[in-house]
Structure formats: C-alpha cells, structure tokens
C-alpha cells in the first residue's frame, strides 16, 4: 500500500508540473513570414520580417495571457469574442539578431517558447549589364541589359506572394509597377538614365513594405 500511495503521489505531482514546449528556432533572414502553432497555450503566432523589424503577432492564446520578448513582458488583449491577441514590433540592429519569445500563463505553468533569429546585414546587390543576380528574399533572380540606349530590367522566378510590386527610382523620379507574373520585364525610363556613372535603385515590395533592393549600375558610354 505504501508503494502504491507513493506512486499515486508521483502521478499527482507530475500532473501539476508546468506544461511547456519549445517550438523551435526560426530563421527569418530569408523568410518574410511564418505561422507557428502554439501547442500548449493553443492558438497560433505569426512572424513577419521587414528590413529592420520583426513583427510578432499572437492569436487565440486563451490559456496564456502574457508574451515575453527578450525579458520584456506584454499582456495580450481580449477582443469582443473572448479571444486574446497581441502584436509586438521587434526592432533589429545591424548584424545577427537573436530574439527569445515566451508565451505563458500568469502562473507560468503553461507556456510555449521559441527563438527568432535574423541576420540584418543584407547587402544591396549591384546589377551590371547582362548579370543575373539571385534575390533570396523574393525567391528569384534579376538582371538588366542595355541595348541601343534602352535599359531593361528582367525578373524570373519571383514569388509574387512575397514581392507584389516594384519601384524604379533615380534623379528624383520614381515609377511603381505591380508584379503580376513571376517572370517580368520593365524598361527603365530614359529620364532616369545618366550614362557614365549613373545608378538606378530598384525596390521590390510586399504590401508597401520593402523586401528586396537592388542597384542597376550603368556602364560609361
């Protein structure tokens, strides 16, 4: 009986232990969006990446009302339907960033934890005439060529889900176009071109947020 009683006590003790799960390490250097299921707190979290910011959003975490990011505590808000949510912007410094996230109940007995990482030392690629350059954030490649004084920017394999628009700018002028196809071609307006040492900046964006930037470098003629 004594042994059985001790076993029952052990089971009770185990049942009252904190329920915690480490969800993993998520590298956002080349990914712009992730959706993560909260196994203990229930609900889910999303992480979106911009150049200098990570945005962490937590939804439906009814078992856990607190979100702790690098030791700073945020309280999730309850909406009209009774679900809880929180939205937190994480500013990144230049270089390698590591962010520790803990989604937890007030008692701390239920929690989900994760690690977000991002290398914020992304260098702007420079495209010269006829070079294909891989764009890791947009998931494709770009090049441009100059023929008879006309400059054409060409894109192939671009994810239009990740990058849905393109802005070409130089000399105080800019043009924005929607990316409706993974393979596209755009003519750089002559008014932007100063043959000699000119460079034209090209920004690929998603819903208005810059995702990838390249520079078109023109040869001297």
PDB file of C-alpha atoms in Angstrom:
ATOM      1  CA  UNK A   1       0.000   0.000   0.000  1.00  0.00           C
ATOM      2  CA  UNK A   2       2.823   2.334   0.835  1.00  0.00           C
ATOM      3  CA  UNK A   3       4.402   1.823  -2.598  1.00  0.00           C
ATOM      4  CA  UNK A   4       1.051   2.357  -4.331  1.00  0.00           C
ATOM      5  CA  UNK A   5       0.432   5.536  -2.330  1.00  0.00           C
ATOM      6  CA  UNK A   6       3.849   6.909  -3.340  1.00  0.00           C
ATOM      7  CA  UNK A   7       3.127   6.121  -6.976  1.00  0.00           C
ATOM      8  CA  UNK A   8      -0.185   7.966  -6.796  1.00  0.00           C
ATOM      9  CA  UNK A   9       1.508  10.976  -5.226  1.00  0.00           C
ATOM     10  CA  UNK A  10       4.104  10.952  -8.007  1.00  0.00           C
ATOM     11  CA  UNK A  11       1.378  10.934 -10.654  1.00  0.00           C
ATOM     12  CA  UNK A  12      -0.379  13.861  -8.976  1.00  0.00           C
ATOM     13  CA  UNK A  13       2.905  15.764  -8.788  1.00  0.00           C
ATOM     14  CA  UNK A  14       3.620  15.168 -12.465  1.00  0.00           C
ATOM     15  CA  UNK A  15       0.126  16.329 -13.433  1.00  0.00           C
ATOM     16  CA  UNK A  16       0.666  19.669 -11.669  1.00  0.00           C
ATOM     17  CA  UNK A  17       4.004  20.371 -13.337  1.00  0.00           C
ATOM     18  CA  UNK A  18       4.247  23.200 -15.843  1.00  0.00           C
ATOM     19  CA  UNK A  19       3.271  22.280 -19.385  1.00  0.00           C
ATOM     20  CA  UNK A  20       5.965  23.805 -21.565  1.00  0.00           C
ATOM     21  CA  UNK A  21       7.024  23.251 -25.148  1.00  0.00           C
ATOM     22  CA  UNK A  22       9.993  24.664 -27.052  1.00  0.00           C
ATOM     23  CA  UNK A  23       8.572  25.293 -30.513  1.00  0.00           C
ATOM     24  CA  UNK A  24      11.921  25.694 -32.219  1.00  0.00           C
ATOM     25  CA  UNK A  25      14.378  28.131 -33.744  1.00  0.00           C
ATOM     26  CA  UNK A  26      13.028  30.118 -36.686  1.00  0.00           C
ATOM     27  CA  UNK A  27      15.477  31.872 -39.018  1.00  0.00           C
ATOM     28  CA  UNK A  28      13.857  34.907 -40.653  1.00  0.00           C
ATOM     29  CA  UNK A  29      16.932  36.022 -42.628  1.00  0.00           C
ATOM     30  CA  UNK A  30      15.475  34.924 -45.964  1.00  0.00           C
ATOM     31  CA  UNK A  31      11.864  34.222 -44.921  1.00  0.00           C
ATOM     32  CA  UNK A  32       9.324  37.017 -44.685  1.00  0.00           C
ATOM     33  CA  UNK A  33       6.518  35.135 -42.947  1.00  0.00           C
ATOM     34  CA  UNK A  34       5.983  32.145 -40.663  1.00  0.00           C
ATOM     35  CA  UNK A  35       2.892  30.724 -38.951  1.00  0.00           C
ATOM     36  CA  UNK A  36       3.590  28.797 -35.725  1.00  0.00           C
ATOM     37  CA  UNK A  37       1.108  26.640 -33.797  1.00  0.00           C
ATOM     38  CA  UNK A  38       1.107  27.134 -30.009  1.00  0.00           C
ATOM     39  CA  UNK A  39       0.976  23.564 -28.744  1.00  0.00           C
ATOM     40  CA  UNK A  40       0.445  24.320 -25.030  1.00  0.00           C
ATOM     41  CA  UNK A  41      -1.120  27.780 -24.980  1.00  0.00           C
ATOM     42  CA  UNK A  42      -3.292  26.959 -28.013  1.00  0.00           C
ATOM     43  CA  UNK A  43      -3.892  29.409 -30.816  1.00  0.00           C
ATOM     44  CA  UNK A  44      -1.055  30.412 -33.119  1.00  0.00           C
ATOM     45  CA  UNK A  45       1.617  33.024 -33.713  1.00  0.00           C
ATOM     46  CA  UNK A  46       2.830  34.680 -36.900  1.00  0.00           C
ATOM     47  CA  UNK A  47       6.169  36.358 -37.556  1.00  0.00           C
ATOM     48  CA  UNK A  48       6.690  38.768 -40.441  1.00  0.00           C
ATOM     49  CA  UNK A  49      10.069  40.253 -41.334  1.00  0.00           C
ATOM     50  CA  UNK A  50      10.907  43.648 -42.765  1.00  0.00           C
ATOM     51  CA  UNK A  51      14.395  45.049 -43.215  1.00  0.00           C
ATOM     52  CA  UNK A  52      14.815  46.429 -39.678  1.00  0.00           C
ATOM     53  CA  UNK A  53      11.815  44.937 -37.876  1.00  0.00           C
ATOM     54  CA  UNK A  54      10.232  41.651 -36.912  1.00  0.00           C
ATOM     55  CA  UNK A  55       6.512  41.768 -36.156  1.00  0.00           C
ATOM     56  CA  UNK A  56       5.274  39.060 -33.793  1.00  0.00           C
ATOM     57  CA  UNK A  57       1.508  38.536 -33.615  1.00  0.00           C
ATOM     58  CA  UNK A  58      -0.115  36.062 -31.214  1.00  0.00           C
ATOM     59  CA  UNK A  59      -3.731  34.974 -31.706  1.00  0.00           C
ATOM     60  CA  UNK A  60      -6.219  32.968 -29.650  1.00  0.00           C
ATOM     61  CA  UNK A  61      -3.828  32.300 -26.757  1.00  0.00           C
ATOM     62  CA  UNK A  62      -6.663  31.904 -24.241  1.00  0.00           C
ATOM     63  CA  UNK A  63      -4.600  29.720 -21.905  1.00  0.00           C
ATOM     64  CA  UNK A  64      -1.761  32.264 -21.808  1.00  0.00           C
ATOM     65  CA  UNK A  65      -2.211  35.995 -21.373  1.00  0.00           C
ATOM     66  CA  UNK A  66       1.423  37.092 -21.367  1.00  0.00           C
ATOM     67  CA  UNK A  67       4.023  37.383 -24.114  1.00  0.00           C
ATOM     68  CA  UNK A  68       7.624  37.883 -23.010  1.00  0.00           C
ATOM     69  CA  UNK A  69      10.114  39.072 -25.635  1.00  0.00           C
ATOM     70  CA  UNK A  70      13.775  39.184 -24.578  1.00  0.00           C
ATOM     71  CA  UNK A  71      12.645  39.562 -20.962  1.00  0.00           C
ATOM     72  CA  UNK A  72      10.096  42.332 -21.607  1.00  0.00           C
ATOM     73  CA  UNK A  73       6.503  41.365 -20.752  1.00  0.00           C
ATOM     74  CA  UNK A  74       3.472  42.282 -22.876  1.00  0.00           C
ATOM     75  CA  UNK A  75      -0.138  41.483 -21.942  1.00  0.00           C
ATOM     76  CA  UNK A  76      -2.359  40.150 -24.699  1.00  0.00           C
ATOM     77  CA  UNK A  77      -5.683  41.929 -25.230  1.00  0.00           C
ATOM     78  CA  UNK A  78      -9.102  40.267 -25.132  1.00  0.00           C
ATOM     79  CA  UNK A  79     -11.445  41.064 -28.019  1.00  0.00           C
ATOM     80  CA  UNK A  80     -15.254  41.032 -28.201  1.00  0.00           C
ATOM     81  CA  UNK A  81     -15.307  37.283 -28.969  1.00  0.00           C
ATOM     82  CA  UNK A  82     -13.239  36.451 -25.897  1.00  0.00           C
ATOM     83  CA  UNK A  83     -10.075  35.576 -27.828  1.00  0.00           C
ATOM     84  CA  UNK A  84      -6.760  37.069 -26.833  1.00  0.00           C
ATOM     85  CA  UNK A  85      -4.198  38.591 -29.179  1.00  0.00           C
ATOM     86  CA  UNK A  86      -1.000  40.616 -29.078  1.00  0.00           C
ATOM     87  CA  UNK A  87       1.060  42.424 -31.724  1.00  0.00           C
ATOM     88  CA  UNK A  88       4.693  43.310 -30.965  1.00  0.00           C
ATOM     89  CA  UNK A  89       7.258  45.043 -33.185  1.00  0.00           C
ATOM     90  CA  UNK A  90      10.858  43.974 -32.563  1.00  0.00           C
ATOM     91  CA  UNK A  91      13.485  46.451 -33.764  1.00  0.00           C
ATOM     92  CA  UNK A  92      16.615  44.849 -35.207  1.00  0.00           C
ATOM     93  CA  UNK A  93      20.188  46.053 -35.018  1.00  0.00           C
ATOM     94  CA  UNK A  94      22.752  45.609 -37.764  1.00  0.00           C
ATOM     95  CA  UNK A  95      24.212  42.122 -37.706  1.00  0.00           C
ATOM     96  CA  UNK A  96      22.945  38.895 -36.192  1.00  0.00           C
ATOM     97  CA  UNK A  97      19.806  39.209 -34.048  1.00  0.00           C
ATOM     98  CA  UNK A  98      18.514  36.598 -31.594  1.00  0.00           C
ATOM     99  CA  UNK A  99      15.075  37.095 -30.001  1.00  0.00           C
ATOM    100  CA  UNK A 100      13.752  34.836 -27.244  1.00  0.00           C
ATOM    101  CA  UNK A 101       9.953  34.606 -27.059  1.00  0.00           C
ATOM    102  CA  UNK A 102       7.885  33.100 -24.237  1.00  0.00           C
ATOM    103  CA  UNK A 103       4.096  32.887 -24.375  1.00  0.00           C
ATOM    104  CA  UNK A 104       2.910  31.984 -20.893  1.00  0.00           C
ATOM    105  CA  UNK A 105       0.044  31.847 -18.419  1.00  0.00           C
ATOM    106  CA  UNK A 106       0.066  34.162 -15.383  1.00  0.00           C
ATOM    107  CA  UNK A 107       1.067  31.268 -13.141  1.00  0.00           C
ATOM    108  CA  UNK A 108       3.835  30.203 -15.517  1.00  0.00           C
ATOM    109  CA  UNK A 109       2.590  26.596 -15.503  1.00  0.00           C
ATOM    110  CA  UNK A 110       1.650  26.687 -19.193  1.00  0.00           C
ATOM    111  CA  UNK A 111       3.991  28.132 -21.778  1.00  0.00           C
ATOM    112  CA  UNK A 112       5.330  27.927 -25.317  1.00  0.00           C
ATOM    113  CA  UNK A 113       8.789  29.235 -26.128  1.00  0.00           C
ATOM    114  CA  UNK A 114      10.652  29.893 -29.363  1.00  0.00           C
ATOM    115  CA  UNK A 115      13.746  31.613 -30.726  1.00  0.00           C
ATOM    116  CA  UNK A 116      13.647  34.041 -33.647  1.00  0.00           C
ATOM    117  CA  UNK A 117      16.872  34.852 -35.483  1.00  0.00           C
ATOM    118  CA  UNK A 118      17.669  37.198 -38.353  1.00  0.00           C
ATOM    119  CA  UNK A 119      20.880  38.409 -39.946  1.00  0.00           C
ATOM    120  CA  UNK A 120      20.278  42.080 -40.690  1.00  0.00           C
ATOM    121  CA  UNK A 121      23.499  42.546 -42.673  1.00  0.00           C
ATOM    122  CA  UNK A 122      21.853  42.051 -46.060  1.00  0.00           C
ATOM    123  CA  UNK A 123      23.945  43.803 -48.716  1.00  0.00           C
ATOM    124  CA  UNK A 124      22.295  45.565 -51.638  1.00  0.00           C
ATOM    125  CA  UNK A 125      23.150  43.634 -54.837  1.00  0.00           C
ATOM    126  CA  UNK A 126      24.533  45.634 -57.769  1.00  0.00           C
ATOM    127  CA  UNK A 127      23.458  44.542 -61.245  1.00  0.00           C
ATOM    128  CA  UNK A 128      25.669  45.369 -64.189  1.00  0.00           C
ATOM    129  CA  UNK A 129      24.817  44.809 -67.845  1.00  0.00           C
ATOM    130  CA  UNK A 130      23.881  41.150 -68.511  1.00  0.00           C
ATOM    131  CA  UNK A 131      24.424  39.831 -64.945  1.00  0.00           C
ATOM    132  CA  UNK A 132      21.813  37.562 -63.323  1.00  0.00           C
ATOM    133  CA  UNK A 133      21.705  38.096 -59.554  1.00  0.00           C
ATOM    134  CA  UNK A 134      19.822  35.869 -57.103  1.00  0.00           C
ATOM    135  CA  UNK A 135      17.315  37.677 -54.859  1.00  0.00           C
ATOM    136  CA  UNK A 136      16.888  35.428 -51.811  1.00  0.00           C
ATOM    137  CA  UNK A 137      14.070  37.396 -50.210  1.00  0.00           C
ATOM    138  CA  UNK A 138      11.884  37.456 -53.319  1.00  0.00           C
ATOM    139  CA  UNK A 139      12.848  33.930 -54.318  1.00  0.00           C
ATOM    140  CA  UNK A 140      14.065  34.638 -57.859  1.00  0.00           C
ATOM    141  CA  UNK A 141      16.709  36.345 -59.977  1.00  0.00           C
ATOM    142  CA  UNK A 142      17.145  39.689 -61.724  1.00  0.00           C
ATOM    143  CA  UNK A 143      19.335  41.140 -64.446  1.00  0.00           C
ATOM    144  CA  UNK A 144      19.279  44.093 -66.779  1.00  0.00           C
ATOM    145  CA  UNK A 145      20.681  44.807 -70.223  1.00  0.00           C
ATOM    146  CA  UNK A 146      21.262  47.971 -72.209  1.00  0.00           C
ATOM    147  CA  UNK A 147      20.740  47.930 -75.967  1.00  0.00           C
ATOM    148  CA  UNK A 148      20.614  50.935 -78.271  1.00  0.00           C
ATOM    149  CA  UNK A 149      20.307  53.237 -75.300  1.00  0.00           C
ATOM    150  CA  UNK A 150      17.369  51.343 -73.753  1.00  0.00           C
ATOM    151  CA  UNK A 151      17.754  49.688 -70.351  1.00  0.00           C
ATOM    152  CA  UNK A 152      15.546  46.708 -69.455  1.00  0.00           C
ATOM    153  CA  UNK A 153      15.257  45.123 -66.032  1.00  0.00           C
ATOM    154  CA  UNK A 154      14.302  41.426 -66.219  1.00  0.00           C
ATOM    155  CA  UNK A 155      12.955  39.257 -63.390  1.00  0.00           C
ATOM    156  CA  UNK A 156      12.491  35.491 -63.351  1.00  0.00           C
ATOM    157  CA  UNK A 157      11.179  33.074 -60.740  1.00  0.00           C
ATOM    158  CA  UNK A 158       9.999  35.870 -58.435  1.00  0.00           C
ATOM    159  CA  UNK A 159       7.431  34.928 -55.778  1.00  0.00           C
ATOM    160  CA  UNK A 160       4.574  37.362 -56.371  1.00  0.00           C
ATOM    161  CA  UNK A 161       3.206  36.366 -52.962  1.00  0.00           C
ATOM    162  CA  UNK A 162       6.374  37.656 -51.280  1.00  0.00           C
ATOM    163  CA  UNK A 163       7.054  40.559 -53.657  1.00  0.00           C
ATOM    164  CA  UNK A 164       3.990  42.067 -55.323  1.00  0.00           C
ATOM    165  CA  UNK A 165       5.283  45.413 -56.615  1.00  0.00           C
ATOM    166  CA  UNK A 166       8.438  47.053 -57.925  1.00  0.00           C
ATOM    167  CA  UNK A 167       9.576  50.686 -57.728  1.00  0.00           C
ATOM    168  CA  UNK A 168      12.295  52.063 -60.005  1.00  0.00           C
ATOM    169  CA  UNK A 169      13.772  55.385 -58.895  1.00  0.00           C
ATOM    170  CA  UNK A 170      16.620  57.774 -59.776  1.00  0.00           C
ATOM    171  CA  UNK A 171      17.228  61.503 -60.213  1.00  0.00           C
ATOM    172  CA  UNK A 172      14.234  62.401 -58.061  1.00  0.00           C
ATOM    173  CA  UNK A 173      11.839  60.367 -60.223  1.00  0.00           C
ATOM    174  CA  UNK A 174      10.157  57.053 -59.451  1.00  0.00           C
ATOM    175  CA  UNK A 175       7.801  54.594 -61.143  1.00  0.00           C
ATOM    176  CA  UNK A 176       5.892  51.796 -59.373  1.00  0.00           C
ATOM    177  CA  UNK A 177       4.522  48.701 -61.103  1.00  0.00           C
ATOM    178  CA  UNK A 178       2.554  45.685 -59.884  1.00  0.00           C
ATOM    179  CA  UNK A 179       4.222  42.297 -60.226  1.00  0.00           C
ATOM    180  CA  UNK A 180       1.558  40.128 -61.811  1.00  0.00           C
ATOM    181  CA  UNK A 181       3.900  37.414 -63.027  1.00  0.00           C
ATOM    182  CA  UNK A 182       6.983  35.627 -61.686  1.00  0.00           C
ATOM    183  CA  UNK A 183       8.756  36.460 -64.972  1.00  0.00           C
ATOM    184  CA  UNK A 184       8.566  40.140 -65.877  1.00  0.00           C
ATOM    185  CA  UNK A 185      10.453  42.813 -67.792  1.00  0.00           C
ATOM    186  CA  UNK A 186      10.494  46.567 -67.192  1.00  0.00           C
ATOM    187  CA  UNK A 187      12.033  49.394 -69.192  1.00  0.00           C
ATOM    188  CA  UNK A 188      13.951  51.943 -67.140  1.00  0.00           C
ATOM    189  CA  UNK A 189      12.702  55.398 -68.241  1.00  0.00           C
ATOM    190  CA  UNK A 190      15.285  57.374 -70.198  1.00  0.00           C
ATOM    191  CA  UNK A 191      14.765  60.344 -67.882  1.00  0.00           C
ATOM    192  CA  UNK A 192      16.347  58.292 -65.069  1.00  0.00           C
ATOM    193  CA  UNK A 193      19.445  57.331 -67.041  1.00  0.00           C
ATOM    194  CA  UNK A 194      22.640  59.366 -66.960  1.00  0.00           C
ATOM    195  CA  UNK A 195      25.078  57.240 -68.919  1.00  0.00           C
ATOM    196  CA  UNK A 196      28.521  57.398 -67.374  1.00  0.00           C
ATOM    197  CA  UNK A 197      28.373  56.762 -63.656  1.00  0.00           C
ATOM    198  CA  UNK A 198      24.646  56.523 -63.140  1.00  0.00           C
ATOM    199  CA  UNK A 199      22.938  54.038 -60.822  1.00  0.00           C
ATOM    200  CA  UNK A 200      19.223  53.385 -60.563  1.00  0.00           C
ATOM    201  CA  UNK A 201      17.684  51.996 -57.409  1.00  0.00           C
ATOM    202  CA  UNK A 202      15.058  49.267 -57.658  1.00  0.00           C
ATOM    203  CA  UNK A 203      12.868  48.315 -54.689  1.00  0.00           C
ATOM    204  CA  UNK A 204      10.735  45.168 -54.631  1.00  0.00           C
ATOM    205  CA  UNK A 205       7.966  45.365 -52.050  1.00  0.00           C
ATOM    206  CA  UNK A 206       5.141  43.430 -50.428  1.00  0.00           C
ATOM    207  CA  UNK A 207       2.005  45.388 -49.493  1.00  0.00           C
ATOM    208  CA  UNK A 208       4.083  48.556 -49.377  1.00  0.00           C
ATOM    209  CA  UNK A 209       6.916  47.144 -47.235  1.00  0.00           C
ATOM    210  CA  UNK A 210      10.357  46.969 -48.845  1.00  0.00           C
ATOM    211  CA  UNK A 211      11.514  43.363 -49.172  1.00  0.00           C
ATOM    212  CA  UNK A 212      14.487  43.481 -51.544  1.00  0.00           C
ATOM    213  CA  UNK A 213      16.550  46.313 -53.031  1.00  0.00           C
ATOM    214  CA  UNK A 214      18.951  46.197 -55.967  1.00  0.00           C
ATOM    215  CA  UNK A 215      21.007  48.843 -57.757  1.00  0.00           C
ATOM    216  CA  UNK A 216      21.348  48.977 -61.536  1.00  0.00           C
ATOM    217  CA  UNK A 217      24.812  50.195 -62.466  1.00  0.00           C
ATOM    218  CA  UNK A 218      25.256  51.602 -65.961  1.00  0.00           C
ATOM    219  CA  UNK A 219      28.429  51.365 -67.958  1.00  0.00           C
ATOM    220  CA  UNK A 220      30.069  54.509 -69.316  1.00  0.00           C
ATOM    221  CA  UNK A 221      29.227  55.232 -72.978  1.00  0.00           C
TER     222      UNK A 221
END
